[in-house]
Amino acid sequence: MASLLKLSTAVRRQTLLAGSRAGSSYAAAFRSALSNEPATEVTTLDSGLRVASESVPSQVATVGLFIDAGSRYEDKHSNGTANFFEHLAFKGTTKRSQSVLEQEVESMGAQLDASTGRDQTSFTARCLSKDVPKLVEILADVVQNPRLDDADVKRAREVILGEIEQVDAGNLREVVFDHLHSTAFQGTSLSNTVWGPSSNIRSIKADDVRGYVNSHYKAPRMVLAAAGDVRQAELEKLAEKHLGKIESTFDGKAPQLSPVRFTGSEMRVRDDSLPLAYVAVAVEGCGVSDSDAMALSVASALIGTWDRTFGGGVNNASKLAVASAHDKLCHNFESFNLTYRDTGLWGIYFECDPLMCEDMLFNVQNEWMRLCTMVTDGEVERAKRQLKTRLLAQLEGPQAICEDIGRQVLTLGRREPLHDVERRIENVTAQNVRDVAMRYIFDRCPAVAAVGPVENLPDYMRIRSSMYWTRL
């Protein structure tokens, strides 16, 4: 028996050593592959407009214009203007009617898209790589020569009001996150919704949209980004040719982000006619370039995401997911780490049956406190692998790469190479996670937003009192 035990121990030791060597070999190969990824080239033109591209071996390319313009740059009277222009952008220009624009795009088999956020606005085109020059010219025409006639504004107003009604009725997740920003950043521009209030939408006129575009769409606030079979030198020439006339100076003071202030508070919209309660709880996070951002992302990955339709059930690695599956605490949950230029929101969103709100929140806050005090090395390693997998999966294809380039260059002035991202994730330790959790989560006032039958959700003072443990 003693000989068998010795043999078994030796086999296990050899297996562990072999596994360690295999893991080390894989990690080295993985880092080498990331290091050999094409670099993102960034050039700043004399006007201040930045041109950025990454060569991807693909017959399909994505090109886009990214602008420092969003709901954060609006006040309570102009809130909704940026999104209004998104709905007008492809309705024709002073050079092209809407039908001519649509025919040109259709003939190339391209797809145009526009998106408005709190920090940025983007106009992108997905096309064959050979059609990039034509699409750059079209996008430049769209942002420089919008038609903005009264008839188009009237139609856009009806469309936007209809979309707001649809969101309020059917996309309760988005409604909750709007309420979360509204209460967490009350009194600041970050509380503005992208849509804007209905009263603003009904009063916005063509001159308001034109004034907003003229004030914000300046060369230093824009990035032309592309990913696919494109060359940086050619993209620079296209930018000079089609975007060279965009003004680089401002009439008066350039638009600036107003200071942000986080307020621990809550907003509840009780509606007992809904079948589920929709709840988000968050603390103030950090800005996108902050040194704590990566550790907070690992902490968020550690809490994880779960849906009752997922396989695994009680065998899930996330303890909160195990509790949710075993005790039927919720229908789904997702941990999030939203980062803006100067602040962020770190928290969780979940949907649950009305009578499970208290139990679900108890388990959430219990996990948060465990994150602050006793998270293990093994859990952090697992979370780091999941984070790397998710980040890489999000960068599949030219479209995702182009959007990532535009967002990062507009915010940071450069795009962080993937091997640097991987290194920063790998450098996060369990102690780092505990440290940032203590700074950002432990004994902090949360912001709470809830919609639906939320009578069973504990009152704010009870939620606040569960943000710390007295048995440290």
mmCIF file of N, CA, C and O in Angstrom, residues 221-272:
data_model
loop_
_atom_site.group_PDB
_atom_site.id
_atom_site.type_symbol
_atom_site.label_atom_id
_atom_site.label_comp_id
_atom_site.label_asym_id
_atom_site.label_seq_id
_atom_site.Cartn_x
_atom_site.Cartn_y
_atom_site.Cartn_z
ATOM 1 N N ARG A 221 -11.887 67.114 -32.718
ATOM 2 C CA ARG A 221 -12.798 66.255 -31.956
ATOM 3 C C ARG A 221 -13.246 65.038 -32.766
ATOM 4 O O ARG A 221 -14.216 64.372 -32.402
ATOM 5 N N MET A 222 -12.533 64.743 -33.878
ATOM 6 C CA MET A 222 -12.950 63.670 -34.763
ATOM 7 C C MET A 222 -11.824 62.685 -35.032
ATOM 8 O O MET A 222 -10.640 63.052 -35.042
ATOM 9 N N VAL A 223 -12.204 61.433 -35.260
ATOM 10 C CA VAL A 223 -11.265 60.376 -35.635
ATOM 11 C C VAL A 223 -11.833 59.629 -36.835
ATOM 12 O O VAL A 223 -13.003 59.224 -36.815
ATOM 13 N N LEU A 224 -11.030 59.481 -37.876
ATOM 14 C CA LEU A 224 -11.373 58.614 -39.012
ATOM 15 C C LEU A 224 -10.641 57.307 -38.796
ATOM 16 O O LEU A 224 -9.411 57.274 -38.769
ATOM 17 N N ALA A 225 -11.386 56.230 -38.602
ATOM 18 C CA ALA A 225 -10.791 54.923 -38.313
ATOM 19 C C ALA A 225 -11.224 53.908 -39.353
ATOM 20 O O ALA A 225 -12.320 53.999 -39.915
ATOM 21 N N ALA A 226 -10.344 52.944 -39.613
ATOM 22 C CA ALA A 226 -10.666 51.892 -40.581
ATOM 23 C C ALA A 226 -9.943 50.608 -40.198
ATOM 24 O O ALA A 226 -8.852 50.636 -39.620
ATOM 25 N N ALA A 227 -10.567 49.488 -40.522
ATOM 26 C CA ALA A 227 -9.965 48.172 -40.319
ATOM 27 C C ALA A 227 -10.339 47.295 -41.502
ATOM 28 O O ALA A 227 -11.484 47.299 -41.947
ATOM 29 N N GLY A 228 -9.372 46.569 -42.010
ATOM 30 C CA GLY A 228 -9.576 45.730 -43.185
ATOM 31 C C GLY A 228 -8.343 45.793 -44.060
ATOM 32 O O GLY A 228 -7.233 46.097 -43.591
ATOM 33 N N ASP A 229 -8.516 45.532 -45.340
ATOM 34 C CA ASP A 229 -7.390 45.600 -46.278
ATOM 35 C C ASP A 229 -7.196 47.062 -46.687
ATOM 36 O O ASP A 229 -7.489 47.464 -47.816
ATOM 37 N N VAL A 230 -6.721 47.862 -45.732
ATOM 38 C CA VAL A 230 -6.524 49.302 -45.952
ATOM 39 C C VAL A 230 -5.084 49.668 -45.607
ATOM 40 O O VAL A 230 -4.414 48.983 -44.836
ATOM 41 N N ARG A 231 -4.625 50.777 -46.197
ATOM 42 C CA ARG A 231 -3.278 51.274 -45.936
ATOM 43 C C ARG A 231 -3.384 52.653 -45.291
ATOM 44 O O ARG A 231 -4.150 53.503 -45.750
ATOM 45 N N GLN A 232 -2.571 52.873 -44.276
ATOM 46 C CA GLN A 232 -2.634 54.122 -43.534
ATOM 47 C C GLN A 232 -2.350 55.330 -44.415
ATOM 48 O O GLN A 232 -3.043 56.348 -44.343
ATOM 49 N N ALA A 233 -1.354 55.220 -45.281
ATOM 50 C CA ALA A 233 -0.999 56.357 -46.144
ATOM 51 C C ALA A 233 -2.165 56.737 -47.063
ATOM 52 O O ALA A 233 -2.450 57.928 -47.269
ATOM 53 N N GLU A 234 -2.858 55.739 -47.605
ATOM 54 C CA GLU A 234 -3.995 56.007 -48.476
ATOM 55 C C GLU A 234 -5.151 56.624 -47.690
ATOM 56 O O GLU A 234 -5.835 57.528 -48.176
ATOM 57 N N LEU A 235 -5.353 56.152 -46.457
ATOM 58 C CA LEU A 235 -6.428 56.685 -45.628
ATOM 59 C C LEU A 235 -6.146 58.144 -45.264
ATOM 60 O O LEU A 235 -7.058 58.967 -45.224
ATOM 61 N N GLU A 236 -4.887 58.469 -45.037
ATOM 62 C CA GLU A 236 -4.516 59.858 -44.738
ATOM 63 C C GLU A 236 -4.829 60.770 -45.935
ATOM 64 O O GLU A 236 -5.350 61.885 -45.761
ATOM 65 N N LYS A 237 -4.517 60.297 -47.135
ATOM 66 C CA LYS A 237 -4.812 61.086 -48.333
ATOM 67 C C LYS A 237 -6.317 61.300 -48.491
ATOM 68 O O LYS A 237 -6.769 62.392 -48.857
ATOM 69 N N LEU A 238 -7.086 60.258 -48.233
ATOM 70 C CA LEU A 238 -8.545 60.374 -48.318
ATOM 71 C C LEU A 238 -9.071 61.376 -47.285
ATOM 72 O O LEU A 238 -9.981 62.162 -47.566
ATOM 73 N N ALA A 239 -8.487 61.346 -46.086
ATOM 74 C CA ALA A 239 -8.904 62.274 -45.038
ATOM 75 C C ALA A 239 -8.586 63.713 -45.434
ATOM 76 O O ALA A 239 -9.408 64.617 -45.245
ATOM 77 N N GLU A 240 -7.398 63.929 -45.982
ATOM 78 C CA GLU A 240 -7.011 65.269 -46.425
ATOM 79 C C GLU A 240 -7.937 65.765 -47.537
ATOM 80 O O GLU A 240 -8.346 66.931 -47.557
ATOM 81 N N LYS A 241 -8.291 64.851 -48.441
ATOM 82 C CA LYS A 241 -9.106 65.236 -49.591
ATOM 83 C C LYS A 241 -10.545 65.547 -49.209
ATOM 84 O O LYS A 241 -11.108 66.561 -49.656
ATOM 85 N N HIS A 242 -11.140 64.682 -48.384
ATOM 86 C CA HIS A 242 -12.578 64.800 -48.124
ATOM 87 C C HIS A 242 -12.912 65.466 -46.786
ATOM 88 O O HIS A 242 -14.039 65.953 -46.599
ATOM 89 N N LEU A 243 -11.975 65.458 -45.852
ATOM 90 C CA LEU A 243 -12.246 66.035 -44.528
ATOM 91 C C LEU A 243 -11.321 67.201 -44.204
ATOM 92 O O LEU A 243 -11.339 67.722 -43.083
ATOM 93 N N GLY A 244 -10.530 67.591 -45.173
ATOM 94 C CA GLY A 244 -9.556 68.658 -44.943
ATOM 95 C C GLY A 244 -10.171 70.018 -44.713
ATOM 96 O O GLY A 244 -9.517 70.914 -44.165
ATOM 97 N N LYS A 245 -11.419 70.201 -45.130
ATOM 98 C CA LYS A 245 -12.051 71.515 -44.984
ATOM 99 C C LYS A 245 -12.834 71.667 -43.674
ATOM 100 O O LYS A 245 -13.407 72.727 -43.420
ATOM 101 N N ILE A 246 -12.854 70.612 -42.861
ATOM 102 C CA ILE A 246 -13.542 70.730 -41.572
ATOM 103 C C ILE A 246 -12.787 71.718 -40.689
ATOM 104 O O ILE A 246 -11.564 71.647 -40.554
ATOM 105 N N GLU A 247 -13.507 72.630 -40.095
ATOM 106 C CA GLU A 247 -12.878 73.668 -39.280
ATOM 107 C C GLU A 247 -12.215 73.076 -38.043
ATOM 108 O O GLU A 247 -12.692 72.087 -37.473
ATOM 109 N N SER A 248 -11.119 73.700 -37.637
ATOM 110 C CA SER A 248 -10.407 73.257 -36.446
ATOM 111 C C SER A 248 -10.522 74.254 -35.301
ATOM 112 O O SER A 248 -10.055 73.993 -34.197
ATOM 113 N N THR A 249 -11.143 75.388 -35.559
ATOM 114 C CA THR A 249 -11.306 76.409 -34.526
ATOM 115 C C THR A 249 -12.772 76.488 -34.105
ATOM 116 O O THR A 249 -13.665 76.083 -34.849
ATOM 117 N N PHE A 250 -12.988 77.037 -32.922
ATOM 118 C CA PHE A 250 -14.325 77.094 -32.349
ATOM 119 C C PHE A 250 -14.784 78.543 -32.237
ATOM 120 O O PHE A 250 -13.979 79.447 -32.009
ATOM 121 N N ASP A 251 -16.072 78.737 -32.427
ATOM 122 C CA ASP A 251 -16.655 80.058 -32.197
ATOM 123 C C ASP A 251 -16.849 80.223 -30.694
ATOM 124 O O ASP A 251 -17.868 79.814 -30.123
ATOM 125 N N GLY A 252 -15.848 80.800 -30.070
ATOM 126 C CA GLY A 252 -15.883 80.901 -28.617
ATOM 127 C C GLY A 252 -15.136 79.751 -27.981
ATOM 128 O O GLY A 252 -14.188 79.204 -28.547
ATOM 129 N N LYS A 253 -15.582 79.314 -26.825
ATOM 130 C CA LYS A 253 -14.914 78.272 -26.073
ATOM 131 C C LYS A 253 -15.293 76.890 -26.586
ATOM 132 O O LYS A 253 -16.446 76.619 -26.900
ATOM 133 N N ALA A 254 -14.288 76.011 -26.689
ATOM 134 C CA ALA A 254 -14.555 74.646 -27.140
ATOM 135 C C ALA A 254 -15.415 73.912 -26.117
ATOM 136 O O ALA A 254 -15.293 74.143 -24.911
ATOM 137 N N PRO A 255 -16.313 73.020 -26.566
ATOM 138 C CA PRO A 255 -17.146 72.256 -25.625
ATOM 139 C C PRO A 255 -16.284 71.463 -24.655
ATOM 140 O O PRO A 255 -15.302 70.824 -25.045
ATOM 141 N N GLN A 256 -16.624 71.520 -23.393
ATOM 142 C CA GLN A 256 -15.893 70.818 -22.350
ATOM 143 C C GLN A 256 -16.855 69.963 -21.533
ATOM 144 O O GLN A 256 -18.026 70.303 -21.370
ATOM 145 N N LEU A 257 -16.312 68.864 -21.008
ATOM 146 C CA LEU A 257 -17.119 68.044 -20.112
ATOM 147 C C LEU A 257 -17.240 68.738 -18.765
ATOM 148 O O LEU A 257 -16.245 69.200 -18.201
ATOM 149 N N SER A 258 -18.444 68.814 -18.259
ATOM 150 C CA SER A 258 -18.650 69.417 -16.945
ATOM 151 C C SER A 258 -18.220 68.433 -15.854
ATOM 152 O O SER A 258 -18.187 67.219 -16.076
ATOM 153 N N PRO A 259 -17.856 68.946 -14.669
ATOM 154 C CA PRO A 259 -17.441 68.053 -13.574
ATOM 155 C C PRO A 259 -18.528 67.041 -13.231
ATOM 156 O O PRO A 259 -19.722 67.324 -13.335
ATOM 157 N N VAL A 260 -18.093 65.851 -12.823
ATOM 158 C CA VAL A 260 -19.028 64.773 -12.496
ATOM 159 C C VAL A 260 -19.046 64.574 -10.983
ATOM 160 O O VAL A 260 -18.011 64.634 -10.326
ATOM 161 N N ARG A 261 -20.218 64.324 -10.448
ATOM 162 C CA ARG A 261 -20.368 64.074 -9.014
ATOM 163 C C ARG A 261 -21.266 62.851 -8.841
ATOM 164 O O ARG A 261 -22.387 62.810 -9.343
ATOM 165 N N PHE A 262 -20.766 61.845 -8.105
ATOM 166 C CA PHE A 262 -21.556 60.643 -7.837
ATOM 167 C C PHE A 262 -22.352 60.848 -6.553
ATOM 168 O O PHE A 262 -21.831 61.361 -5.559
ATOM 169 N N THR A 263 -23.606 60.445 -6.584
ATOM 170 C CA THR A 263 -24.472 60.579 -5.414
ATOM 171 C C THR A 263 -25.079 59.218 -5.070
ATOM 172 O O THR A 263 -25.767 58.617 -5.900
ATOM 173 N N GLY A 264 -24.797 58.740 -3.881
ATOM 174 C CA GLY A 264 -25.446 57.518 -3.426
ATOM 175 C C GLY A 264 -26.930 57.781 -3.221
ATOM 176 O O GLY A 264 -27.311 58.607 -2.380
ATOM 177 N N SER A 265 -27.771 57.119 -3.976
ATOM 178 C CA SER A 265 -29.203 57.432 -3.965
ATOM 179 C C SER A 265 -29.959 56.318 -4.667
ATOM 180 O O SER A 265 -29.360 55.331 -5.117
ATOM 181 N N GLU A 266 -31.252 56.468 -4.789
ATOM 182 C CA GLU A 266 -32.036 55.439 -5.464
ATOM 183 C C GLU A 266 -33.185 56.055 -6.246
ATOM 184 O O GLU A 266 -33.636 57.173 -5.961
ATOM 185 N N MET A 267 -33.628 55.303 -7.243
ATOM 186 C CA MET A 267 -34.819 55.664 -8.013
ATOM 187 C C MET A 267 -35.616 54.392 -8.260
ATOM 188 O O MET A 267 -35.097 53.430 -8.843
ATOM 189 N N ARG A 268 -36.838 54.397 -7.807
ATOM 190 C CA ARG A 268 -37.705 53.223 -7.968
ATOM 191 C C ARG A 268 -38.956 53.617 -8.745
ATOM 192 O O ARG A 268 -39.588 54.632 -8.433
ATOM 193 N N VAL A 269 -39.298 52.811 -9.715
ATOM 194 C CA VAL A 269 -40.535 52.996 -10.469
ATOM 195 C C VAL A 269 -41.362 51.728 -10.259
ATOM 196 O O VAL A 269 -41.146 50.707 -10.909
ATOM 197 N N ARG A 270 -42.274 51.803 -9.327
ATOM 198 C CA ARG A 270 -43.044 50.598 -9.003
ATOM 199 C C ARG A 270 -44.188 50.406 -9.982
ATOM 200 O O ARG A 270 -44.996 51.300 -10.218
ATOM 201 N N ASP A 271 -44.214 49.213 -10.576
ATOM 202 C CA ASP A 271 -45.263 48.862 -11.525
ATOM 203 C C ASP A 271 -45.606 47.395 -11.307
ATOM 204 O O ASP A 271 -44.919 46.499 -11.811
ATOM 205 N N ASP A 272 -46.638 47.136 -10.540
ATOM 206 C CA ASP A 272 -47.000 45.759 -10.189
ATOM 207 C C ASP A 272 -47.600 44.972 -11.340
ATOM 208 O O ASP A 272 -47.850 43.772 -11.201
#
